[in-house]
Amino acid sequence: MSNTDAPSPLSAIASTVSRGGTSRRGFFALGLGAAGGALLAACGGAGTAGTGTGTTGPNAQLAGSASGTLKWGWALPTSWDPVTSSAGWDVHALSLAYAGLTQENEKGDAIPALATGWKYNSDGTQVTFTLRPNLKFSDGTALDATAVKQSIERGRDAKNSLIASQLTGVKTVTAPDPVTVVIDLARPDYQIPNLFAGKTGMIVSPTAFTADATGLALKPVGAGPFTLTSYTQNSKAVLTRNPNFWNADQIKLAGVELYPLPDAATVVAGLQSGQYNLAQIPGSQIAAAKAAGLTVQVIPSLVVATLDVNTALAPFDDPDVALALKYAVDRKALLQTANFGYGDVAYQPFPAGYVGNNPAIGEPYPTDPAKAKALLAQSKYGPNPEVTITTSTAAGVPEQLQSQLQAVGFKVKIEVIPAAQFTQIVYVQHSRALTVDGFAGRDSAAQAFQVLFGQQGLMNPGRTVPPELLDAVAKIAVTPLDSPDYPAVLQAATALAVKDMPNVFLYTIPRILARSSKVSEIPAYTVVQRFEGVTIK
């Protein structure tokens, strides 16, 4: 996994640090600060092509009318170039400016986008996408098969690409005609349609990256529903409706203004004043938002709060200590502190209803202080091992976690690392034993496993993986999404990971959006927030 998929620690909302600019931590404050049903199913499997509709090219300019500007308090991206974006959560902002060959529906199924469909060969080593005709980038250049080929190759081959590790299986890309893209794979991989629905599959204008690749960080050139017209780093992005978007007839907004994550203490006032008309809020502000006459939507997501455990470092190099940690944690209490109870206690990386969620797992590590104490007592470190909780804020959940661990015998310190240094210290240097963290989910289940449990996965700092788990994960990619065996294959890997890996999953974090009465209902997309059909009175 590359740095583009680096998870973000869940930091205090009071810090008001945005995920734009130099930091990418602010969003997760909503899940773990002091204030605190996706089915990747059968589309585009072997011999299967998706179908879809949309208005494309010049005709899109005639499709309906758009009005109103959505003022979204959310997060600014680390980079407007999907190849150099360094945060998984950037996908929400980047999806305003870019489109991929596929996208995901509300359930998380891969469905057509720039491509009308796709088809695998018999052994899953080649997938052919058919593009919509007359597509254009926001700079007016043609988005044809050659452009798609060049964009994918750049993501795979560019020296500064942070999505390259997701494309190592792409052997060759060819464009036999303007609307046909053929991807030959080094090995069978039926996850490609889902993988291409996220940042990895966003198509960038070759004209733009050939002329000024570094400039894309501040000025995206894609084919998404909107075009960036103004950008002030760490402050504001202004986007206007793109009439040449393939699905332009479903975009009813004239534009979007994107802002950094609002401070929890002022977000409701900002919505009341009109500074925002849509904003992410923590669970602590739901009552205040409703009292102010705002509408609140709680949208399930793939985000889950976690503790990253480095089993290469003391005291977690002793399996008894790593297991004691799982029994020492009171997940329900942490959920209440972090998000006022919004979300669900989690023992696995996937939420209930997602195809990877294994219901048979149940609650394998219920809070059991006595068992935790017994495990510590028999460990080589004795009943009172020393441990440091690494975080980007000392408030809220880290403090409560400290208390829970001390109750079973751990001697606990809290280390606060500035957000701008967090990735380097925790995920590149692998120099911390216990980290308060969060996993934002991935469009592809295989990609999610790679991030969490792969031998090079950033959320696997100990870099150890049992052979049986490696084998189980390998089966995911070679199983077609429409195969009746796919759910069982994925859930078997989940069960092994929960049993054998040290990651401590805590609770799910829904997307909580408060909006003005002038804004219509926001579509409940599990993985990436989109705005088809949204209107403003």
Coordinates of C-alpha atoms in Angstrom, one line a residue:
M1 CA 0.0 0.0 0.0
S2 CA 1.2 3.5 -0.8
N3 CA 1.0 6.7 1.1
T4 CA -2.1 7.6 -0.8
D5 CA -4.0 5.0 1.2
A6 CA -2.5 6.1 4.5
P7 CA -5.2 6.0 7.2
S8 CA -5.8 9.0 9.3
P9 CA -5.7 9.1 13.1
L10 CA -8.9 10.3 14.6
S11 CA -7.9 13.6 16.2
A12 CA -9.8 16.0 18.3
I13 CA -12.3 18.2 16.6
A14 CA -11.3 21.1 18.8
S15 CA -8.0 21.2 17.0
T16 CA -9.9 22.4 13.9
V17 CA -7.0 21.1 11.7
S18 CA -8.3 20.6 8.2
R19 CA -7.4 17.7 5.9
G20 CA -6.5 20.3 3.4
G21 CA -3.0 21.8 3.1
T22 CA -0.3 20.2 5.2
S23 CA -2.6 18.1 7.4
R24 CA -5.1 15.5 6.5
R25 CA -6.4 14.5 10.0
G26 CA -9.2 16.9 10.7
F27 CA -12.1 14.8 9.3
F28 CA -11.6 12.0 11.7
A29 CA -12.0 14.3 14.6
L30 CA -15.7 13.8 14.1
G31 CA -15.3 10.2 15.1
L32 CA -12.8 10.2 17.9
G33 CA -12.4 13.7 19.2
A34 CA -13.4 15.1 22.6
A35 CA -16.7 16.4 21.0
G36 CA -16.8 13.9 19.2
G37 CA -24.5 -1.8 4.2
A38 CA -22.3 -1.8 1.3
L39 CA -22.5 -4.9 -0.8
L40 CA -19.6 -5.2 -3.3
A41 CA -21.7 -7.5 -5.4
A42 CA -22.1 -8.8 -8.9
C43 CA -21.3 -6.2 -11.6
G44 CA -18.8 -6.7 -14.3
G45 CA -17.8 -10.2 -13.4
A46 CA -16.4 -12.6 -16.0
G47 CA -18.5 -12.4 -19.1
T48 CA -20.7 -9.6 -17.5
A49 CA -21.0 -6.0 -18.6
G50 CA -22.7 -3.2 -16.7
T51 CA -25.2 -0.9 -18.4
G52 CA -26.0 2.7 -17.6
T53 CA -27.5 5.9 -18.9
G54 CA -26.3 9.5 -18.8
T55 CA -26.1 12.6 -21.0
T56 CA -22.7 13.0 -22.6
G57 CA -20.8 15.6 -24.6
P58 CA -22.5 18.6 -26.3
N59 CA -26.0 17.2 -25.6
A60 CA -25.3 17.5 -21.8
Q61 CA -25.4 21.3 -22.1
L62 CA -29.1 21.0 -23.1
A63 CA -30.0 18.8 -20.2
G64 CA -32.1 20.6 -17.6
S65 CA -31.1 23.6 -15.7
A66 CA -29.0 24.0 -12.5
S67 CA -29.1 26.6 -9.8
G68 CA -27.9 27.2 -6.3
T69 CA -24.5 26.7 -4.7
L70 CA -23.8 24.0 -2.1
K71 CA -21.6 25.4 0.7
W72 CA -20.1 22.2 2.1
G73 CA -18.1 22.3 5.4
W74 CA -16.2 19.0 5.0
A75 CA -12.5 18.8 4.1
L76 CA -10.1 20.1 1.5
P77 CA -7.8 17.5 -0.3
T78 CA -4.1 17.1 0.3
S79 CA -3.7 17.4 -3.5
W80 CA -6.2 17.9 -6.3
D81 CA -4.2 15.3 -8.3
P82 CA -5.4 11.8 -7.5
V83 CA -2.0 10.4 -8.3
T84 CA -0.3 12.5 -5.6
S85 CA -3.2 12.8 -3.1
S86 CA -1.9 11.5 0.2
A87 CA -5.1 10.7 2.0
G88 CA -7.7 8.1 1.3
W89 CA -10.4 10.5 2.4
D90 CA -9.5 12.9 -0.4
V91 CA -11.7 10.8 -2.6
H92 CA -14.8 12.7 -1.5
A93 CA -13.4 16.1 -2.7
L94 CA -11.7 14.7 -5.8
S95 CA -15.0 13.1 -6.9
L96 CA -16.3 16.6 -7.5
A97 CA -13.7 17.2 -10.2
Y98 CA -12.9 13.7 -11.5
A99 CA -14.8 10.7 -12.9
G100 CA -13.7 7.1 -13.3
L101 CA -14.6 4.3 -15.6
T102 CA -16.9 3.1 -12.9
Q103 CA -18.5 4.4 -9.8
E104 CA -20.3 2.8 -6.9
N105 CA -24.0 2.9 -6.1
E106 CA -25.5 3.4 -2.7
K107 CA -24.8 -0.3 -1.8
G108 CA -21.2 -0.1 -3.0
D109 CA -21.7 -2.1 -6.2
A110 CA -19.5 -1.1 -9.1
I111 CA -21.7 0.4 -11.9
P112 CA -21.0 2.3 -15.2
A113 CA -19.7 5.8 -15.2
L114 CA -17.3 6.9 -18.1
A115 CA -17.6 3.3 -19.3
T116 CA -21.0 1.9 -20.2
G117 CA -19.8 -1.6 -19.2
W118 CA -17.0 -4.1 -19.0
K119 CA -16.3 -7.7 -19.7
Y120 CA -13.6 -10.1 -18.4
N121 CA -12.0 -12.9 -20.4
S122 CA -12.5 -16.5 -19.3
D123 CA -9.6 -16.6 -16.8
G124 CA -9.9 -13.1 -15.3
T125 CA -6.6 -11.9 -16.7
Q126 CA -8.1 -9.3 -19.1
V127 CA -10.9 -6.8 -18.7
T128 CA -12.3 -4.7 -21.6
F129 CA -14.1 -1.4 -20.9
T130 CA -16.4 0.3 -23.4
L131 CA -16.4 4.1 -23.1
R132 CA -19.3 6.4 -23.7
P133 CA -18.8 8.4 -27.0
N134 CA -17.9 12.1 -27.2
L135 CA -16.5 12.4 -23.7
K136 CA -14.5 15.5 -22.8
F137 CA -12.2 16.7 -20.0
S138 CA -12.9 20.0 -18.3
D139 CA -10.1 21.5 -20.4
G140 CA -12.1 20.6 -23.6
T141 CA -9.8 17.9 -24.8
A142 CA -11.1 14.5 -25.8
L143 CA -11.5 11.8 -23.2
D144 CA -11.1 8.7 -25.4
A145 CA -9.5 5.3 -25.0
T146 CA -6.0 6.7 -25.6
A147 CA -6.5 9.3 -22.9
V148 CA -7.7 6.6 -20.5
K149 CA -4.7 4.4 -21.3
Q150 CA -2.3 7.3 -20.7
S151 CA -4.0 8.2 -17.4
I152 CA -3.8 4.6 -16.0
E153 CA -0.2 4.2 -17.1
R154 CA 0.7 7.5 -15.4
G155 CA -0.8 6.2 -12.2
R156 CA 1.1 3.0 -12.4
D157 CA 4.5 4.4 -13.6
A158 CA 5.0 8.0 -12.4
K159 CA 7.8 8.2 -9.9
N160 CA 5.7 10.3 -7.5
S161 CA 2.6 8.2 -7.9
L162 CA 0.9 7.3 -4.6
I163 CA -1.5 4.9 -6.3
A164 CA 1.2 2.9 -8.1
S165 CA 1.0 0.0 -5.6
Q166 CA -2.7 -0.5 -6.5
L167 CA -1.8 -0.8 -10.2
T168 CA 1.1 -3.3 -10.0
G169 CA -1.2 -6.0 -11.5
V170 CA -1.8 -3.9 -14.6
K171 CA 0.5 -5.4 -17.2
T172 CA -0.6 -3.5 -20.3
V173 CA -3.3 -1.0 -21.4
T174 CA -4.3 -0.8 -25.0
A175 CA -6.7 1.4 -27.0
P176 CA -7.7 -0.6 -30.1
D177 CA -10.3 2.1 -31.0
P178 CA -11.6 5.4 -29.4
V179 CA -14.1 3.8 -27.1
T180 CA -12.4 0.5 -26.2
V181 CA -9.9 0.1 -23.4
V182 CA -8.3 -3.3 -22.9
I183 CA -6.4 -4.0 -19.6
D184 CA -4.2 -7.0 -19.5
L185 CA -3.4 -8.2 -15.9
A186 CA -0.4 -10.0 -14.5
R187 CA -2.8 -12.3 -12.6
P188 CA -6.5 -12.8 -12.4
D189 CA -8.2 -9.9 -10.6
Y190 CA -11.9 -9.4 -10.6
Q191 CA -11.7 -6.4 -8.2
I192 CA -10.7 -4.0 -11.0
P193 CA -14.2 -2.5 -11.5
N194 CA -14.4 -1.7 -7.8
L195 CA -10.8 -0.4 -7.6
F196 CA -11.4 1.9 -10.5
A197 CA -14.5 3.5 -8.8
G198 CA -12.1 5.3 -6.3
K199 CA -9.1 7.5 -6.5
T200 CA -7.1 4.9 -8.3
G201 CA -9.4 5.0 -11.3
M202 CA -9.9 8.7 -11.6
I203 CA -9.1 9.7 -15.2
V204 CA -6.8 12.8 -15.5
S205 CA -6.3 14.8 -18.7
P206 CA -3.1 13.7 -20.5
T207 CA -2.8 17.2 -21.9
A208 CA -2.7 18.7 -18.4
F209 CA -0.2 16.3 -16.9
T210 CA 2.0 16.4 -19.9
A211 CA 2.2 20.2 -19.8
D212 CA 2.4 20.7 -16.0
A213 CA 2.0 17.6 -13.9
T214 CA 2.8 19.4 -10.6
G215 CA 0.2 22.1 -11.4
L216 CA -2.6 19.5 -11.0
A217 CA -2.1 19.6 -7.2
L218 CA -3.8 23.0 -7.2
K219 CA -5.8 22.9 -10.5
P220 CA -7.5 19.6 -11.3
V221 CA -8.3 18.7 -14.9
G222 CA -10.8 15.8 -15.0
A223 CA -14.2 15.0 -16.3
G224 CA -16.3 15.1 -13.1
P225 CA -19.6 16.8 -12.3
F226 CA -17.8 20.1 -11.4
T227 CA -14.8 22.1 -12.5
L228 CA -12.6 23.9 -10.1
T229 CA -12.5 27.6 -10.8
S230 CA -10.9 29.1 -7.7
Y231 CA -8.8 27.6 -4.9
T232 CA -7.3 29.1 -1.8
Q233 CA -5.3 26.4 0.1
N234 CA -6.5 25.7 3.6
S235 CA -9.5 28.0 3.0
K236 CA -11.9 27.4 0.2
A237 CA -12.4 25.7 -3.2
V238 CA -15.0 27.0 -5.7
L239 CA -16.3 24.6 -8.3
T240 CA -18.9 25.2 -11.1
R241 CA -21.1 22.7 -12.8
N242 CA -19.5 20.9 -15.7
P243 CA -22.0 20.7 -18.6
N244 CA -19.9 18.0 -20.3
F245 CA -20.1 15.6 -17.4
W246 CA -21.4 12.2 -18.6
N247 CA -24.3 12.4 -16.2
A248 CA -24.8 16.1 -16.3
D249 CA -28.6 15.9 -16.5
Q250 CA -28.6 14.6 -12.9
I251 CA -26.5 17.5 -11.5
K252 CA -28.9 20.2 -10.4
L253 CA -26.4 22.4 -8.5
A254 CA -24.8 25.3 -10.3
G255 CA -21.7 24.9 -8.1
V256 CA -20.1 23.8 -4.9
E257 CA -18.0 25.7 -2.4
L258 CA -15.9 23.4 -0.4
Y259 CA -14.5 24.3 3.0
P260 CA -12.3 22.7 5.7
L261 CA -13.8 20.8 8.5
P262 CA -15.8 23.2 10.7
D263 CA -15.0 23.5 14.4
A264 CA -17.5 21.5 16.5
A265 CA -18.2 24.5 18.7
T266 CA -19.2 26.8 15.8
V267 CA -20.5 24.5 13.0
V268 CA -24.2 24.9 14.0
A269 CA -23.8 28.7 14.1
G270 CA -22.1 28.5 10.7
L271 CA -25.0 26.6 9.2
Q272 CA -27.5 29.1 10.7
S273 CA -25.6 32.1 9.4
G274 CA -25.4 30.7 5.9
Q275 CA -21.6 30.3 6.0
Y276 CA -22.4 26.7 5.1
N277 CA -25.7 25.1 4.0
L278 CA -24.3 21.5 4.4
A279 CA -21.7 20.4 6.9
Q280 CA -20.3 17.4 8.6
I281 CA -21.0 17.5 12.4
P282 CA -20.0 15.3 15.3
G283 CA -22.6 13.3 17.3
S284 CA -22.3 15.9 20.1
Q285 CA -23.9 18.5 17.9
I286 CA -26.9 16.6 16.6
A287 CA -29.3 17.8 19.3
A288 CA -28.2 21.5 18.8
A289 CA -28.5 21.2 15.0
K290 CA -32.0 19.9 15.2
A291 CA -33.0 22.5 17.8
A292 CA -31.7 25.1 15.3
G293 CA -34.1 23.9 12.7
L294 CA -31.5 22.0 10.7
T295 CA -32.1 18.6 9.1
V296 CA -29.6 15.9 10.1
Q297 CA -28.8 12.8 8.1
V298 CA -26.8 9.9 9.6
I299 CA -25.4 8.0 6.6
P300 CA -23.7 4.6 7.1
S301 CA -20.1 4.6 6.0
L302 CA -17.1 2.2 5.8
V303 CA -15.2 4.2 8.4
V304 CA -14.2 2.3 11.5
A305 CA -12.2 3.5 14.5
T306 CA -9.2 1.3 15.3
L307 CA -6.1 0.8 17.4
D308 CA -3.0 0.0 15.3
V309 CA -0.7 -2.4 17.1
N310 CA 2.9 -2.9 16.2
T311 CA 3.8 -6.4 17.2
A312 CA 7.5 -5.8 16.4
L313 CA 7.7 -3.5 19.4
A314 CA 7.5 -4.0 23.1
P315 CA 5.2 -4.9 24.8
F316 CA 3.1 -6.1 22.0
D317 CA 5.8 -8.5 20.7
D318 CA 4.3 -10.8 23.4
P319 CA 1.1 -12.3 22.0
D320 CA -0.4 -12.3 25.6
V321 CA -0.1 -8.6 25.8
A322 CA -1.6 -8.0 22.4
L323 CA -4.5 -10.2 23.3
A324 CA -4.9 -8.5 26.7
L325 CA -5.4 -5.2 24.9
K326 CA -8.4 -6.6 23.0
Y327 CA -10.1 -7.6 26.2
A328 CA -9.2 -4.4 28.1
V329 CA -11.0 -2.1 25.8
D330 CA -14.6 -1.0 26.4
R331 CA -15.8 -0.3 22.9
K332 CA -19.3 0.9 23.8
A333 CA -17.9 3.5 26.3
L334 CA -15.5 4.8 23.6
L335 CA -18.3 5.0 21.1
Q336 CA -20.3 7.1 23.5
T337 CA -17.4 9.4 24.2
A338 CA -16.4 9.7 20.6
N339 CA -19.7 10.1 18.8
F340 CA -22.5 10.2 21.5
G341 CA -23.4 6.6 20.6
Y342 CA -23.9 7.2 16.9
G343 CA -22.4 4.2 15.1
D344 CA -22.0 0.6 16.2
V345 CA -19.5 -1.3 18.3
A346 CA -17.1 -3.1 15.9
Y347 CA -14.9 -6.2 16.2
Q348 CA -14.2 -6.4 12.5
P349 CA -13.2 -3.9 9.7
F350 CA -16.5 -4.1 7.8
P351 CA -19.9 -2.9 8.9
A352 CA -23.0 -5.0 9.2
G353 CA -24.6 -5.5 5.8
Y354 CA -21.4 -5.2 3.9
V355 CA -20.5 -8.4 2.0
G356 CA -17.2 -8.7 3.9
N357 CA -18.9 -8.6 7.3
N358 CA -18.9 -12.0 8.9
P359 CA -21.9 -12.3 11.3
A360 CA -20.5 -15.6 12.7
I361 CA -17.7 -13.6 14.3
G362 CA -20.0 -12.2 16.9
E363 CA -18.2 -10.5 19.8
P364 CA -14.9 -12.4 20.1
Y365 CA -13.3 -10.0 22.5
P366 CA -15.9 -8.7 24.9
T367 CA -14.7 -6.3 27.6
D368 CA -13.2 -8.6 30.3
P369 CA -10.8 -6.9 32.7
A370 CA -10.2 -10.1 34.6
K371 CA -9.1 -12.0 31.5
A372 CA -6.9 -9.0 30.4
K373 CA -5.2 -9.0 33.8
A374 CA -4.6 -12.8 33.7
L375 CA -3.0 -12.5 30.2
L376 CA -0.7 -9.7 31.4
A377 CA 0.3 -11.7 34.5
Q378 CA 1.5 -14.6 32.3
S379 CA 3.3 -12.4 29.8
K380 CA 7.0 -11.9 29.8
Y381 CA 6.5 -8.3 30.7
G382 CA 4.5 -9.1 33.9
P383 CA 1.3 -7.6 35.2
N384 CA 2.2 -4.0 34.6
P385 CA 3.8 -3.5 31.1
E386 CA 4.5 0.0 30.0
V387 CA 2.8 1.3 26.9
T388 CA 2.5 4.7 25.1
I389 CA -0.7 5.6 23.3
T390 CA 0.2 7.7 20.2
T391 CA -2.3 10.2 19.0
S392 CA -2.6 13.6 17.4
T393 CA -4.7 14.8 20.4
A394 CA -4.8 14.0 24.1
A395 CA -8.5 14.8 24.5
G396 CA -11.5 12.4 24.5
V397 CA -10.9 8.9 23.4
P398 CA -7.2 8.7 24.1
E399 CA -7.7 9.7 27.7
Q400 CA -10.6 7.3 28.2
L401 CA -8.5 4.5 26.6
Q402 CA -5.7 5.3 29.0
S403 CA -8.0 4.9 31.9
Q404 CA -9.3 1.5 30.6
L405 CA -5.9 0.1 30.1
Q406 CA -4.6 1.3 33.5
A407 CA -7.6 -0.5 35.1
V408 CA -6.2 -3.8 34.0
G409 CA -2.6 -3.1 34.9
F410 CA -1.0 -1.3 31.9
K411 CA 1.2 1.7 32.8
V412 CA 0.1 4.2 30.2
K413 CA 1.4 7.4 28.8
I414 CA -0.1 9.5 26.0
E415 CA 2.1 10.9 23.3
V416 CA 0.7 13.7 21.1
I417 CA 2.4 14.0 17.7
P418 CA 1.6 17.0 15.5
A419 CA -0.7 16.0 12.7
A420 CA 1.7 17.1 10.0
Q421 CA 4.3 14.6 11.3
F422 CA 2.0 11.7 12.1
T423 CA 2.2 9.8 8.8
Q424 CA 6.0 9.9 8.7
I425 CA 6.5 8.8 12.3
V426 CA 3.7 6.2 12.6
Y427 CA 3.3 4.8 9.1
V428 CA 6.7 5.3 7.4
Q429 CA 9.1 4.8 10.3
H430 CA 6.9 2.2 12.1
S431 CA 8.3 3.5 15.4
R432 CA 5.2 3.5 17.6
A433 CA 3.7 0.5 19.3
L434 CA 0.1 1.6 19.8
T435 CA -1.7 4.2 17.8
V436 CA -5.3 5.6 18.0
D437 CA -6.4 5.5 14.4
G438 CA -9.2 5.1 11.9
F439 CA -9.7 3.1 8.7
A440 CA -11.7 4.9 5.9
G441 CA -12.6 1.7 3.9
R442 CA -11.8 1.2 0.3
D443 CA -13.8 0.7 -2.9
S444 CA -12.2 -2.7 -3.4
A445 CA -12.3 -5.3 -0.7
A446 CA -9.0 -6.7 -1.8
Q447 CA -7.5 -3.2 -1.4
A448 CA -9.0 -2.9 2.1
F449 CA -7.3 -6.2 3.1
Q450 CA -4.0 -5.0 1.6
V451 CA -4.2 -1.7 3.6
L452 CA -5.1 -3.4 6.9
F453 CA -3.3 -6.8 6.8
G454 CA -0.9 -6.9 3.8
Q455 CA 2.8 -7.4 4.4
Q456 CA 3.4 -3.8 3.3
G457 CA 0.1 -2.5 4.6
L458 CA 0.4 0.8 6.4
M459 CA -2.1 -0.3 9.1
N460 CA 0.0 -3.4 9.6
P461 CA 3.1 -1.8 11.1
G462 CA 4.5 -5.1 12.5
R463 CA 4.7 -6.4 8.9
T464 CA 3.8 -10.0 9.8
V465 CA 0.9 -11.9 8.2
P466 CA 0.1 -15.6 8.9
P467 CA 0.4 -17.7 5.7
E468 CA -3.2 -18.9 6.0
L469 CA -4.4 -15.3 5.9
L470 CA -2.3 -14.5 2.9
D471 CA -3.8 -17.5 1.1
A472 CA -7.4 -16.3 2.1
V473 CA -6.8 -12.8 0.8
A474 CA -5.3 -14.1 -2.4
K475 CA -8.6 -15.9 -3.1
I476 CA -10.5 -12.6 -3.0
A477 CA -9.0 -11.1 -6.2
V478 CA -9.4 -14.4 -8.2
T479 CA -13.1 -14.8 -7.3
P480 CA -15.6 -13.0 -9.6
L481 CA -17.8 -10.5 -7.8
D482 CA -20.9 -12.2 -9.2
S483 CA -19.8 -15.6 -8.1
P484 CA -22.0 -17.2 -5.4
D485 CA -18.7 -18.1 -3.6
Y486 CA -17.6 -14.5 -3.3
P487 CA -19.3 -13.6 0.0
A488 CA -18.0 -16.8 1.7
V489 CA -14.4 -16.2 0.4
L490 CA -14.4 -12.6 1.7
Q491 CA -15.9 -13.5 5.0
A492 CA -13.5 -16.3 5.6
A493 CA -10.6 -13.9 5.2
T494 CA -12.3 -11.5 7.6
A495 CA -12.6 -14.2 10.2
L496 CA -8.9 -15.2 9.9
A497 CA -7.9 -11.5 10.2
V498 CA -9.9 -10.9 13.3
K499 CA -8.5 -14.0 14.9
D500 CA -4.8 -13.7 13.9
M501 CA -4.1 -10.0 13.5
P502 CA -3.4 -7.6 16.3
N503 CA -5.6 -4.7 15.0
V504 CA -8.3 -3.7 17.5
F505 CA -11.5 -2.5 15.8
L506 CA -13.6 -0.2 18.0
Y507 CA -16.7 1.2 16.4
T508 CA -18.1 2.4 13.1
I509 CA -18.3 6.1 12.3
P510 CA -21.3 7.2 10.2
R511 CA -21.2 10.3 8.1
I512 CA -23.3 12.8 10.0
L513 CA -24.5 15.7 7.8
A514 CA -26.5 18.7 8.9
R515 CA -28.1 20.8 6.2
S516 CA -30.3 23.9 5.7
S517 CA -33.9 23.4 5.0
K518 CA -33.2 24.9 1.5
V519 CA -31.0 21.9 0.6
S520 CA -32.8 18.7 -0.5
E521 CA -32.0 15.3 0.9
I522 CA -28.4 14.1 0.4
P523 CA -27.9 10.7 -1.3
A524 CA -26.8 8.1 1.1
Y525 CA -23.7 6.7 -0.7
T526 CA -21.8 4.5 1.6
V527 CA -18.3 4.8 0.2
V528 CA -18.1 8.2 -1.6
Q529 CA -20.4 11.1 -1.1
R530 CA -22.0 12.3 -4.4
F531 CA -24.7 14.8 -5.2
E532 CA -26.8 13.6 -8.1
G533 CA -30.3 15.1 -7.8
V534 CA -29.5 17.5 -4.9
T535 CA -31.2 20.8 -5.3
I536 CA -31.2 24.1 -3.4
K537 CA -34.4 26.2 -3.1

